Short mmCIF file of C-alpha atoms and ligand atoms in Angstrom, two decimals:
data_model
loop_
_atom_site.label_atom_id
_atom_site.label_comp_id
_atom_site.label_asym_id
_atom_site.label_seq_id
_atom_site.Cartn_x
_atom_site.Cartn_y
_atom_site.Cartn_z
CA MET A 441 22.18 31.02 -1.00
CA PRO A 442 23.77 27.81 0.14
CA ALA A 443 24.72 25.19 -2.45
CA ILE A 444 22.48 22.07 -2.00
CA ILE A 445 23.45 19.57 -4.55
CA VAL A 446 20.79 17.01 -5.50
CA ASP A 447 20.55 14.82 -8.57
CA LEU A 448 18.21 16.72 -10.95
CA THR A 449 15.87 13.78 -11.48
CA TRP A 450 12.04 14.54 -11.76
CA ASP A 451 11.65 13.85 -8.04
CA ALA A 452 14.39 16.15 -6.80
CA PRO A 453 12.01 18.91 -5.48
CA LEU A 454 10.08 16.26 -3.43
CA ARG A 455 13.29 14.82 -2.14
CA LEU A 456 14.52 18.19 -1.08
CA LEU A 457 11.30 19.08 0.51
CA GLY A 458 11.19 15.67 2.34
CA GLY A 459 14.63 16.36 3.64
CA LEU A 460 13.64 19.72 4.93
CA HIS A 461 10.50 18.34 6.47
CA ALA A 462 12.51 15.62 8.17
CA LEU A 463 14.72 18.34 9.66
CA VAL A 464 11.67 20.22 10.86
CA LEU A 465 9.92 17.13 12.27
CA SER A 466 13.11 16.19 14.28
CA GLY A 467 13.28 19.80 15.72
CA ARG A 468 16.63 20.65 13.84
CA ALA A 469 15.05 23.37 11.57
CA SER A 470 11.97 25.50 11.20
CA TRP A 471 9.85 26.45 8.25
CA ASP A 472 10.06 30.06 9.44
CA ASP A 473 13.97 30.16 8.87
CA LEU A 474 14.40 28.30 5.53
CA ASP A 475 17.90 29.77 4.92
CA ALA A 476 19.17 28.07 8.06
CA ALA A 477 17.41 24.85 7.25
CA LEU A 478 19.16 24.83 3.78
CA GLU A 479 22.50 25.26 5.44
CA GLN A 480 22.12 22.11 7.59
CA ASP A 481 24.86 19.49 6.92
CA ARG A 482 22.56 16.71 7.16
CA LEU A 483 20.27 18.05 4.40
CA PRO A 484 22.16 16.77 1.39
CA ASP A 485 21.97 13.12 2.74
CA LEU A 486 18.30 13.55 3.66
CA ALA A 487 17.49 14.97 0.21
CA ALA A 488 19.21 11.97 -1.45
CA ARG A 489 16.88 9.48 0.06
CA PRO A 490 14.33 7.98 -2.53
CA ILE A 491 10.64 9.15 -1.97
CA GLN A 492 8.99 6.56 0.15
CA THR A 493 5.15 6.59 1.07
CA ASN A 494 2.76 4.01 2.52
CA GLU A 495 -0.87 5.09 2.54
CA VAL A 496 -2.77 2.98 4.96
CA ARG A 497 -6.15 4.39 3.93
CA ARG A 498 -5.89 2.32 0.83
CA SER A 499 -6.86 -0.68 3.09
CA TRP A 500 -10.31 0.92 3.41
CA ALA A 501 -10.74 0.44 -0.33
CA LEU A 502 -8.98 -2.92 -0.51
CA LEU A 503 -11.01 -4.67 2.30
CA PRO A 504 -14.22 -5.21 0.11
CA CYS A 505 -11.85 -6.77 -2.57
CA PHE A 506 -10.44 -9.21 -0.03
CA LEU A 507 -14.01 -10.03 1.25
CA GLU A 508 -15.25 -10.53 -2.41
CA LEU A 509 -12.36 -12.92 -3.15
CA ALA A 510 -13.11 -14.92 0.15
CA ARG A 511 -16.77 -15.05 -0.80
CA ARG A 512 -16.18 -16.19 -4.45
CA ALA A 513 -13.59 -18.76 -3.35
CA GLY A 514 -15.58 -19.81 -0.25
CA SER A 515 -12.26 -19.40 1.74
CA ASP A 516 -12.21 -18.52 5.46
CA THR A 517 -8.41 -18.40 5.63
CA LEU A 518 -6.12 -16.26 3.43
CA ASP A 519 -2.30 -16.08 3.02
CA LEU A 520 -1.19 -12.79 1.75
CA ILE A 521 1.67 -11.47 -0.48
CA GLU A 522 2.06 -7.96 -0.93
CA LEU A 523 4.09 -6.58 -3.81
CA GLY A 524 5.81 -3.18 -2.87
CA PRO A 525 4.45 -2.94 0.59
CA SER A 526 6.96 -0.12 1.67
CA ALA A 527 6.46 -0.45 5.58
CA GLY A 528 3.75 -3.07 5.30
CA PHE A 529 0.77 -1.10 6.56
CA ASN A 530 -1.88 -2.59 4.24
CA LEU A 531 -0.45 -6.09 4.83
CA LEU A 532 -2.03 -5.78 8.40
CA TRP A 533 -5.46 -4.75 6.80
CA ASP A 534 -7.25 -7.22 9.11
CA ARG A 535 -5.97 -5.62 12.30
CA TYR A 536 -7.79 -2.31 11.78
CA LEU A 537 -11.42 -1.07 12.32
CA TYR A 538 -13.45 -0.01 9.20
CA THR A 539 -16.68 1.99 8.88
CA TYR A 540 -18.88 1.62 5.76
CA ASP A 541 -22.26 2.77 5.16
CA ALA A 542 -23.71 -0.81 5.93
CA GLY A 543 -21.68 -1.27 9.10
CA LEU A 544 -18.42 -1.78 10.84
CA TRP A 545 -15.81 -4.43 10.10
CA GLY A 546 -12.76 -5.46 11.95
CA VAL A 547 -11.20 -5.23 15.32
CA PRO A 548 -13.21 -3.18 17.75
CA ASP A 549 -10.40 -1.91 19.83
CA ALA A 550 -7.99 -1.48 16.87
CA LEU A 551 -5.26 1.18 17.04
CA LEU A 552 -6.42 2.57 13.70
CA GLU A 553 -9.91 3.23 12.38
CA LEU A 554 -10.43 3.80 8.81
CA ASP A 555 -13.35 5.31 6.87
CA GLY A 556 -14.10 7.09 3.48
CA GLU A 557 -16.80 8.30 1.26
CA GLU A 558 -18.82 5.47 -0.44
CA ARG A 559 -20.11 6.70 -3.87
CA THR A 560 -21.82 3.33 -4.20
CA PRO A 561 -22.24 1.14 -1.02
CA VAL A 562 -20.37 -1.91 -0.07
CA PRO A 563 -22.94 -4.65 0.29
CA ALA A 564 -23.78 -5.42 3.94
CA GLU A 565 -23.54 -9.26 3.26
CA LEU A 566 -19.84 -8.82 2.29
CA LEU A 567 -19.13 -7.15 5.58
CA GLU A 568 -20.53 -10.16 7.49
CA LEU A 569 -17.56 -12.36 6.06
CA THR A 570 -14.59 -12.66 8.42
CA PRO A 571 -11.77 -14.51 6.73
CA GLN A 572 -8.73 -15.00 8.94
CA VAL A 573 -5.27 -14.03 7.71
CA ARG A 574 -2.93 -17.03 8.36
CA ARG A 575 0.40 -15.82 6.87
CA ARG A 576 1.59 -12.53 5.42
CA VAL A 577 4.72 -11.45 3.67
CA GLY A 578 5.76 -8.45 1.52
CA VAL A 579 8.46 -7.93 -1.08
CA ASP A 580 9.90 -4.55 -1.62
CA LEU A 581 13.15 -3.12 -3.23
CA ASP A 582 13.43 -0.72 -0.33
CA PRO A 583 11.34 -1.85 2.57
CA VAL A 584 10.92 0.77 5.48
CA ASP A 585 11.53 -0.45 8.92
CA VAL A 586 9.17 1.83 10.99
CA THR A 587 10.14 0.06 14.25
CA THR A 588 13.16 2.22 14.06
CA ASP A 589 12.90 6.16 14.56
CA GLU A 590 14.63 6.68 11.44
CA GLY A 591 12.29 4.65 9.28
CA ALA A 592 9.23 6.37 10.91
CA LEU A 593 10.77 9.74 10.33
CA ARG A 594 11.38 8.92 6.71
CA LEU A 595 7.62 8.20 6.06
CA ARG A 596 6.44 11.01 8.10
CA SER A 597 8.67 13.50 6.23
CA PHE A 598 6.87 12.65 2.94
CA VAL A 599 3.49 13.48 4.34
CA TRP A 600 3.38 17.17 3.75
CA PRO A 601 2.65 19.85 6.49
CA GLY A 602 -0.93 20.43 6.85
CA GLN A 603 -2.05 16.92 5.90
CA GLU A 604 -2.91 16.28 9.61
CA GLY A 605 -5.46 13.44 9.04
CA ARG A 606 -2.82 11.54 6.89
CA LEU A 607 -0.19 12.05 9.59
CA GLU A 608 -2.50 10.84 12.27
CA ARG A 609 -3.25 7.68 10.34
CA LEU A 610 0.48 7.22 9.53
CA ASP A 611 1.39 7.42 13.31
CA GLU A 612 -1.35 4.91 14.22
CA ALA A 613 -0.28 2.53 11.54
CA ILE A 614 3.38 2.87 12.69
CA GLU A 615 2.06 1.78 16.18
CA ALA A 616 0.24 -1.16 14.65
CA VAL A 617 3.41 -2.37 12.91
CA ARG A 618 5.63 -1.86 15.88
CA ARG A 619 3.03 -4.14 17.90
CA GLU A 620 3.60 -7.03 15.42
CA PRO A 621 5.59 -6.32 12.46
CA PRO A 622 4.87 -8.20 9.13
CA LYS A 623 7.50 -10.10 7.31
CA LEU A 624 9.07 -7.94 4.76
CA LEU A 625 11.68 -9.26 2.20
CA ARG A 626 14.07 -6.98 0.41
CA GLY A 627 14.12 -7.70 -3.20
CA ASP A 628 12.80 -7.22 -6.54
CA LEU A 629 9.22 -8.48 -6.70
CA VAL A 630 9.49 -9.63 -10.44
CA GLU A 631 12.28 -11.86 -9.39
CA LEU A 632 10.95 -13.19 -5.99
CA LEU A 633 7.24 -13.60 -6.89
CA PRO A 634 7.67 -16.95 -8.66
CA LYS A 635 9.56 -18.41 -5.59
CA LEU A 636 6.90 -17.27 -3.26
CA LEU A 637 4.15 -18.62 -5.34
CA ALA A 638 6.05 -22.04 -5.64
CA GLU A 639 6.15 -22.13 -1.86
CA ARG A 640 2.40 -21.52 -1.34
CA ASP A 641 0.13 -23.90 0.52
CA PRO A 642 -2.38 -25.18 -2.14
CA GLU A 643 -4.87 -25.89 0.58
CA VAL A 644 -5.30 -22.10 1.40
CA LEU A 645 -6.33 -19.16 -0.87
CA THR A 646 -3.23 -17.05 -1.41
CA VAL A 647 -4.04 -13.42 -2.22
CA VAL A 648 -1.38 -11.44 -3.99
CA PHE A 649 -1.87 -7.71 -4.05
CA GLN A 650 -0.27 -4.46 -5.12
CA THR A 651 -1.26 -0.71 -4.80
CA ALA A 652 0.63 2.18 -6.32
CA VAL A 653 3.43 -0.08 -7.56
CA LEU A 654 2.48 -0.77 -11.18
CA GLY A 655 3.83 2.67 -12.13
CA TYR A 656 7.35 1.80 -11.20
CA LEU A 657 7.36 -1.38 -13.43
CA PRO A 658 7.97 -0.91 -17.23
CA ASP A 659 5.35 -2.93 -19.25
CA GLU A 660 7.79 -5.91 -19.89
CA ARG A 661 8.39 -6.30 -16.15
CA TRP A 662 4.60 -6.02 -15.33
CA SER A 663 3.94 -8.77 -17.97
CA ARG A 664 6.53 -11.04 -16.12
CA VAL A 665 4.52 -10.63 -13.03
CA LEU A 666 1.15 -11.54 -14.80
CA ALA A 667 2.88 -14.42 -16.44
CA SER A 668 4.15 -15.73 -12.99
CA LEU A 669 0.61 -15.41 -11.68
CA ALA A 670 -0.84 -17.14 -14.60
CA ASP A 671 1.49 -20.03 -14.35
CA ALA A 672 0.90 -20.47 -10.66
CA GLY A 673 -2.87 -19.92 -11.18
CA ARG A 674 -3.09 -23.25 -13.12
CA ASP A 675 -2.90 -25.06 -9.79
CA GLY A 676 -5.84 -22.79 -8.46
CA SER A 677 -6.04 -21.41 -4.96
CA LEU A 678 -4.63 -18.06 -6.08
CA ALA A 679 -6.12 -14.49 -6.30
CA PHE A 680 -4.71 -11.11 -7.34
CA VAL A 681 -5.93 -7.79 -6.46
CA TRP A 682 -4.25 -4.72 -8.06
CA THR A 683 -4.75 -0.96 -8.73
CA ALA A 684 -4.58 0.22 -12.41
CA ARG A 685 -6.42 2.62 -14.61
CA PRO A 686 -10.11 1.64 -14.80
CA ALA A 687 -9.76 1.96 -18.62
CA GLU A 688 -7.17 3.04 -21.12
CA ASP A 689 -8.28 6.51 -21.47
CA VAL A 690 -9.32 7.21 -17.84
CA HIS A 691 -7.04 9.20 -15.42
CA GLY A 692 -7.49 10.75 -12.03
CA TYR A 693 -8.59 7.83 -10.10
CA TRP A 694 -7.97 4.02 -9.82
CA GLY A 695 -9.71 0.89 -10.94
CA LEU A 696 -9.41 -2.01 -8.38
CA TRP A 697 -9.05 -5.31 -10.26
CA LEU A 698 -9.42 -8.79 -9.20
CA GLN A 699 -8.56 -12.04 -10.70
CA LEU A 700 -9.31 -15.49 -9.08
CA TRP A 701 -7.77 -18.82 -10.41
CA PRO A 702 -9.21 -21.04 -11.52
CA GLY A 703 -11.78 -18.67 -13.14
CA ASN A 704 -12.35 -15.96 -15.63
CA GLY A 705 -10.18 -13.04 -16.55
CA PRO A 706 -9.44 -9.74 -14.72
CA GLU A 707 -12.59 -7.89 -13.40
CA LEU A 708 -12.95 -4.45 -12.40
CA VAL A 709 -14.73 -4.37 -9.15
CA ALA A 710 -14.44 -0.73 -7.94
CA HIS A 711 -13.35 2.75 -8.73
CA ALA A 712 -11.27 4.47 -5.96
CA ASP A 713 -9.38 7.56 -5.02
CA PHE A 714 -5.68 7.17 -5.24
CA HIS A 715 -5.31 7.37 -1.38
CA GLY A 716 -8.49 5.64 -0.43
CA ALA A 717 -10.67 8.59 0.43
CA TRP A 718 -13.55 7.45 -1.74
CA LEU A 719 -14.90 4.16 -3.26
CA GLU A 720 -17.48 3.31 -5.91
CA TRP A 721 -18.09 -0.42 -5.53
CA LEU A 722 -19.10 -2.01 -8.83
CA ALA A 723 -19.28 -5.81 -8.23
C1 LIG B 1205 4.38 4.53 -3.94
S1 LIG B 1205 5.14 3.16 -2.82
C2 LIG B 1205 3.59 2.24 -2.49
C3 LIG B 1205 3.67 1.56 -1.20
C4 LIG B 1205 2.34 0.87 -0.92
N1 LIG B 1205 1.93 -0.20 -1.81
C5 LIG B 1205 1.17 1.72 -0.70
O1 LIG B 1205 0.25 1.51 -1.44
O2 LIG B 1205 1.09 2.49 0.21
C6 LIG B 1205 5.77 1.99 -4.05
C7 LIG B 1205 6.58 1.05 -3.43
O3 LIG B 1205 6.98 0.00 -4.50
C8 LIG B 1205 8.35 -0.53 -4.19
N2 LIG B 1205 8.85 -0.97 -5.41
C9 LIG B 1205 9.00 -0.37 -6.61
N3 LIG B 1205 9.52 -1.16 -7.56
C10 LIG B 1205 9.73 -2.34 -7.03
C11 LIG B 1205 10.28 -3.57 -7.34
N4 LIG B 1205 10.72 -3.95 -8.55
N5 LIG B 1205 10.36 -4.76 -6.49
C12 LIG B 1205 9.89 -4.33 -5.21
N6 LIG B 1205 9.33 -3.34 -4.78
C13 LIG B 1205 9.25 -2.25 -5.55
C14 LIG B 1205 8.88 0.78 -3.66
O4 LIG B 1205 10.21 0.50 -2.96
C15 LIG B 1205 7.99 1.40 -2.73
O5 LIG B 1205 7.87 0.79 -1.45
#
């Protein structure tokens, strides 16, 4: 057995599998000859890469939240700030075509079409709203540049063999980013968010959002994010959409939460599958 040395952190098996999958996807190895794959010189470097995923189907669950905010704020223009966007697929949510029970929303000839199971339907009136995204920016510790083959391979290697639908959506999202990449800043969202908020245009509703990032932030750092938002929210024209548990003792799926300033506190508007496969609209 060859000696593959990986740091034995909790994610070591996933990093090793991601490294092997990268070798298979690039034609350098086969799942049918694992011994040979494990001997490959490139494997230790590939297995040292932190796990990176960017699940574009989350946009299908997020879209009604953005529309709901536009409705409540009476805004037909939005500026977006995504916290932890990875490659930025969900920053491009307005470039896709969506199917809901009540109808379609989005760009008819989009590169990517998204749908899912509605456990309670998204209201038809929401889908009539068409707010325009004026600016978009994301801030990530480790943004993935999928305009390069290496960046695309990195994300593809963490979608496991057999998950064909996910891989197909990923490839379409990569093409959408390549057509017009969003601006992604490299840095710590806790540190950069106050500056981004200070620079926002008070005439336009700024929507800050995050999916699947909260788990990376200890409570104290998450509290700093909330404090930055509350500070900036005093000037109004600000909204936040985020994924978190629907309630303290609920596991297994997400709550989608909204907050709009000026206004009331956080509001749970939906339950959703972690990858956006189903949605239960509550608002
Ligand atoms: C599981 S991925 C989720 C990506 C994307 N939001 C999605 O839903 O598909 C978590 C992302 O958060 C980023 N991240 C974690 N901690 C961060 C921090 N303190 N500042 C900026 N980005 C961070 C990671 O680099 C990674 O891209």
